[in-house]
Amino acid sequence: MTALAQQPTFDETSRTSAAGLHFHEHGSGPPLVLLHGSGPGVSGWSNFADNLAVFGSRFRCLVVDMPGYGGSYIPAELDRPYPALAAPAVLGLLDELGVGQAHFLGNSMGAGVAAQLALLARSASSPPRRARASSA
């Protein structure tokens, strides 16, 4: 039987991008971007912290607080559907971190943002990208 990995803490995994997007980074391997759902007080940490030790044993986990949630910036305007607002912010984070391709796991609203990311990845104005998505 394999021993479970030590559960990482909020402080040791916490990061903030240059654009003000808060996220947690843990583990090594292929990138896995975890996108939370919606609701009062929700964040990437509240949705996925209990899974980080397991996922981090196989993946470089990037647990994102999407715009307006957790420790991330609050958008000045909500002028389009939320997935269309959040997806470019997540894409900017991935660009900043040098992540060209990743697996995506979205919970509820996060799955909608992952779908929007897939659409952006296929657009003619975007550089070629590859993504694998699943929803929880």
mmCIF file of C-alpha atoms in Angstrom:
data_model
loop_
_atom_site.group_PDB
_atom_site.id
_atom_site.type_symbol
_atom_site.label_atom_id
_atom_site.label_comp_id
_atom_site.label_asym_id
_atom_site.label_seq_id
_atom_site.Cartn_x
_atom_site.Cartn_y
_atom_site.Cartn_z
ATOM 1 C CA MET A 1 0.000 0.000 0.000
ATOM 2 C CA THR A 2 1.261 3.480 -0.900
ATOM 3 C CA ALA A 3 1.353 6.179 1.778
ATOM 4 C CA LEU A 4 -0.638 9.308 1.055
ATOM 5 C CA ALA A 5 1.363 12.426 0.260
ATOM 6 C CA GLN A 6 1.509 15.221 2.830
ATOM 7 C CA GLN A 7 -1.336 17.728 2.386
ATOM 8 C CA PRO A 8 0.114 21.080 1.221
ATOM 9 C CA THR A 9 -0.848 24.247 3.070
ATOM 10 C CA PHE A 10 -2.524 27.396 1.779
ATOM 11 C CA ASP A 11 0.519 29.575 2.470
ATOM 12 C CA GLU A 12 3.146 27.302 0.912
ATOM 13 C CA THR A 13 1.196 26.975 -2.353
ATOM 14 C CA SER A 14 -0.197 30.523 -2.648
ATOM 15 C CA ARG A 15 0.934 32.725 -5.575
ATOM 16 C CA THR A 16 -0.311 35.849 -7.393
ATOM 17 C CA SER A 17 0.243 36.604 -11.075
ATOM 18 C CA ALA A 18 1.460 39.948 -12.384
ATOM 19 C CA ALA A 19 -2.138 40.692 -13.457
ATOM 20 C CA GLY A 20 -3.510 40.019 -9.946
ATOM 21 C CA LEU A 21 -4.878 36.520 -10.467
ATOM 22 C CA HIS A 22 -4.408 34.464 -7.297
ATOM 23 C CA PHE A 23 -3.624 30.762 -7.614
ATOM 24 C CA HIS A 24 -2.069 27.808 -5.827
ATOM 25 C CA GLU A 25 0.739 25.775 -7.336
ATOM 26 C CA HIS A 26 1.666 22.298 -6.133
ATOM 27 C CA GLY A 27 3.243 19.151 -7.519
ATOM 28 C CA SER A 28 5.153 18.260 -10.631
ATOM 29 C CA GLY A 29 4.399 16.659 -13.960
ATOM 30 C CA PRO A 30 2.050 17.711 -16.748
ATOM 31 C CA PRO A 31 0.070 20.876 -15.859
ATOM 32 C CA LEU A 32 -3.437 20.384 -14.469
ATOM 33 C CA VAL A 33 -5.509 23.580 -14.201
ATOM 34 C CA LEU A 34 -8.317 23.319 -11.640
ATOM 35 C CA LEU A 35 -11.166 25.825 -12.062
ATOM 36 C CA HIS A 36 -13.671 26.298 -9.226
ATOM 37 C CA GLY A 37 -17.435 26.671 -9.299
ATOM 38 C CA SER A 38 -19.456 29.708 -8.224
ATOM 39 C CA GLY A 39 -21.168 30.681 -5.003
ATOM 40 C CA PRO A 40 -20.620 32.799 -1.904
ATOM 41 C CA GLY A 41 -17.075 32.545 -0.573
ATOM 42 C CA VAL A 42 -15.900 30.068 -3.189
ATOM 43 C CA SER A 43 -12.265 29.876 -4.250
ATOM 44 C CA GLY A 44 -9.953 27.423 -5.896
ATOM 45 C CA TRP A 45 -8.658 26.420 -2.464
ATOM 46 C CA SER A 46 -12.151 25.802 -1.046
ATOM 47 C CA ASN A 47 -13.040 23.582 -4.019
ATOM 48 C CA PHE A 48 -9.808 21.632 -4.468
ATOM 49 C CA ALA A 49 -7.506 21.814 -1.382
ATOM 50 C CA ASP A 50 -8.437 18.313 -0.234
ATOM 51 C CA ASN A 51 -7.385 16.909 -3.631
ATOM 52 C CA LEU A 52 -4.005 18.630 -3.960
ATOM 53 C CA ALA A 53 -1.870 15.959 -2.283
ATOM 54 C CA VAL A 54 -3.212 13.260 -4.605
ATOM 55 C CA PHE A 55 -3.278 15.320 -7.815
ATOM 56 C CA GLY A 56 0.120 16.859 -7.002
ATOM 57 C CA SER A 57 1.718 13.424 -6.945
ATOM 58 C CA ARG A 58 1.117 13.180 -10.715
ATOM 59 C CA PHE A 59 0.526 16.735 -11.955
ATOM 60 C CA ARG A 60 1.746 20.309 -11.627
ATOM 61 C CA CYS A 61 -1.506 21.600 -10.160
ATOM 62 C CA LEU A 62 -2.536 25.189 -10.821
ATOM 63 C CA VAL A 63 -5.594 25.921 -8.678
ATOM 64 C CA VAL A 64 -6.907 29.259 -9.910
ATOM 65 C CA ASP A 65 -9.050 31.822 -8.092
ATOM 66 C CA MET A 66 -10.871 33.201 -11.106
ATOM 67 C CA PRO A 67 -11.526 36.973 -11.380
ATOM 68 C CA GLY A 68 -13.811 38.215 -8.602
ATOM 69 C CA TYR A 69 -13.233 35.160 -6.391
ATOM 70 C CA GLY A 70 -10.848 34.274 -3.573
ATOM 71 C CA GLY A 71 -7.712 36.388 -3.616
ATOM 72 C CA SER A 72 -7.985 37.480 -7.254
ATOM 73 C CA TYR A 73 -8.763 40.951 -8.522
ATOM 74 C CA ILE A 74 -12.350 42.101 -8.954
ATOM 75 C CA PRO A 75 -13.115 42.988 -12.594
ATOM 76 C CA ALA A 76 -13.921 46.659 -13.160
ATOM 77 C CA GLU A 77 -16.779 45.705 -15.498
ATOM 78 C CA LEU A 78 -18.842 42.588 -16.030
ATOM 79 C CA ASP A 79 -19.626 43.414 -19.647
ATOM 80 C CA ARG A 80 -19.868 39.862 -21.048
ATOM 81 C CA PRO A 81 -20.808 36.372 -19.885
ATOM 82 C CA TYR A 82 -18.504 35.230 -17.085
ATOM 83 C CA PRO A 83 -16.736 32.443 -19.040
ATOM 84 C CA ALA A 84 -15.807 34.975 -21.755
ATOM 85 C CA LEU A 85 -14.399 37.273 -19.050
ATOM 86 C CA ALA A 86 -12.531 34.606 -17.029
ATOM 87 C CA ALA A 87 -11.030 32.523 -19.854
ATOM 88 C CA PRO A 88 -8.659 35.238 -21.137
ATOM 89 C CA ALA A 89 -7.504 35.869 -17.547
ATOM 90 C CA VAL A 90 -6.696 32.169 -17.076
ATOM 91 C CA LEU A 91 -4.984 32.111 -20.467
ATOM 92 C CA GLY A 92 -2.884 35.112 -19.408
ATOM 93 C CA LEU A 93 -1.819 33.246 -16.276
ATOM 94 C CA LEU A 94 -0.808 30.205 -18.320
ATOM 95 C CA ASP A 95 1.175 32.438 -20.685
ATOM 96 C CA GLU A 96 2.925 34.112 -17.737
ATOM 97 C CA LEU A 97 3.862 30.680 -16.334
ATOM 98 C CA GLY A 98 5.030 29.408 -19.730
ATOM 99 C CA VAL A 99 2.364 26.704 -19.907
ATOM 100 C CA GLY A 100 1.625 25.918 -23.575
ATOM 101 C CA GLN A 101 -0.654 22.938 -22.989
ATOM 102 C CA ALA A 102 -2.503 21.600 -19.974
ATOM 103 C CA HIS A 103 -5.218 19.352 -18.648
ATOM 104 C CA PHE A 104 -8.277 21.178 -17.266
ATOM 105 C CA LEU A 105 -10.694 20.155 -14.540
ATOM 106 C CA GLY A 106 -13.671 22.434 -14.024
ATOM 107 C CA ASN A 107 -16.258 22.280 -11.253
ATOM 108 C CA SER A 108 -19.642 23.694 -12.330
ATOM 109 C CA MET A 109 -18.906 27.237 -13.581
ATOM 110 C CA GLY A 110 -15.255 26.229 -13.944
ATOM 111 C CA ALA A 111 -16.302 23.707 -16.602
ATOM 112 C CA GLY A 112 -17.906 26.557 -18.560
ATOM 113 C CA VAL A 113 -14.676 28.533 -18.342
ATOM 114 C CA ALA A 114 -12.721 25.435 -19.472
ATOM 115 C CA ALA A 115 -15.052 25.141 -22.477
ATOM 116 C CA GLN A 116 -14.458 28.822 -23.307
ATOM 117 C CA LEU A 117 -10.700 28.194 -23.058
ATOM 118 C CA ALA A 118 -11.072 25.362 -25.573
ATOM 119 C CA LEU A 119 -12.882 27.738 -27.940
ATOM 120 C CA LEU A 120 -10.129 30.331 -27.541
ATOM 121 C CA ALA A 121 -7.508 27.667 -28.234
ATOM 122 C CA ARG A 122 -9.225 26.867 -31.534
ATOM 123 C CA SER A 123 -9.708 30.462 -32.690
ATOM 124 C CA ALA A 124 -7.750 31.691 -35.686
ATOM 125 C CA SER A 125 -6.447 34.728 -33.774
ATOM 126 C CA SER A 126 -4.933 32.602 -31.006
ATOM 127 C CA PRO A 127 -1.591 30.795 -31.174
ATOM 128 C CA PRO A 128 -1.991 27.015 -31.508
ATOM 129 C CA ARG A 129 -2.617 25.327 -28.150
ATOM 130 C CA ARG A 130 -3.656 21.926 -26.982
ATOM 131 C CA ALA A 131 -5.932 21.314 -24.020
ATOM 132 C CA ARG A 132 -7.578 18.329 -22.379
ATOM 133 C CA ALA A 133 -10.689 19.132 -20.378
ATOM 134 C CA SER A 134 -12.954 17.272 -17.994
ATOM 135 C CA SER A 135 -15.705 18.498 -15.712
ATOM 136 C CA ALA A 136 -16.492 17.479 -12.171
#
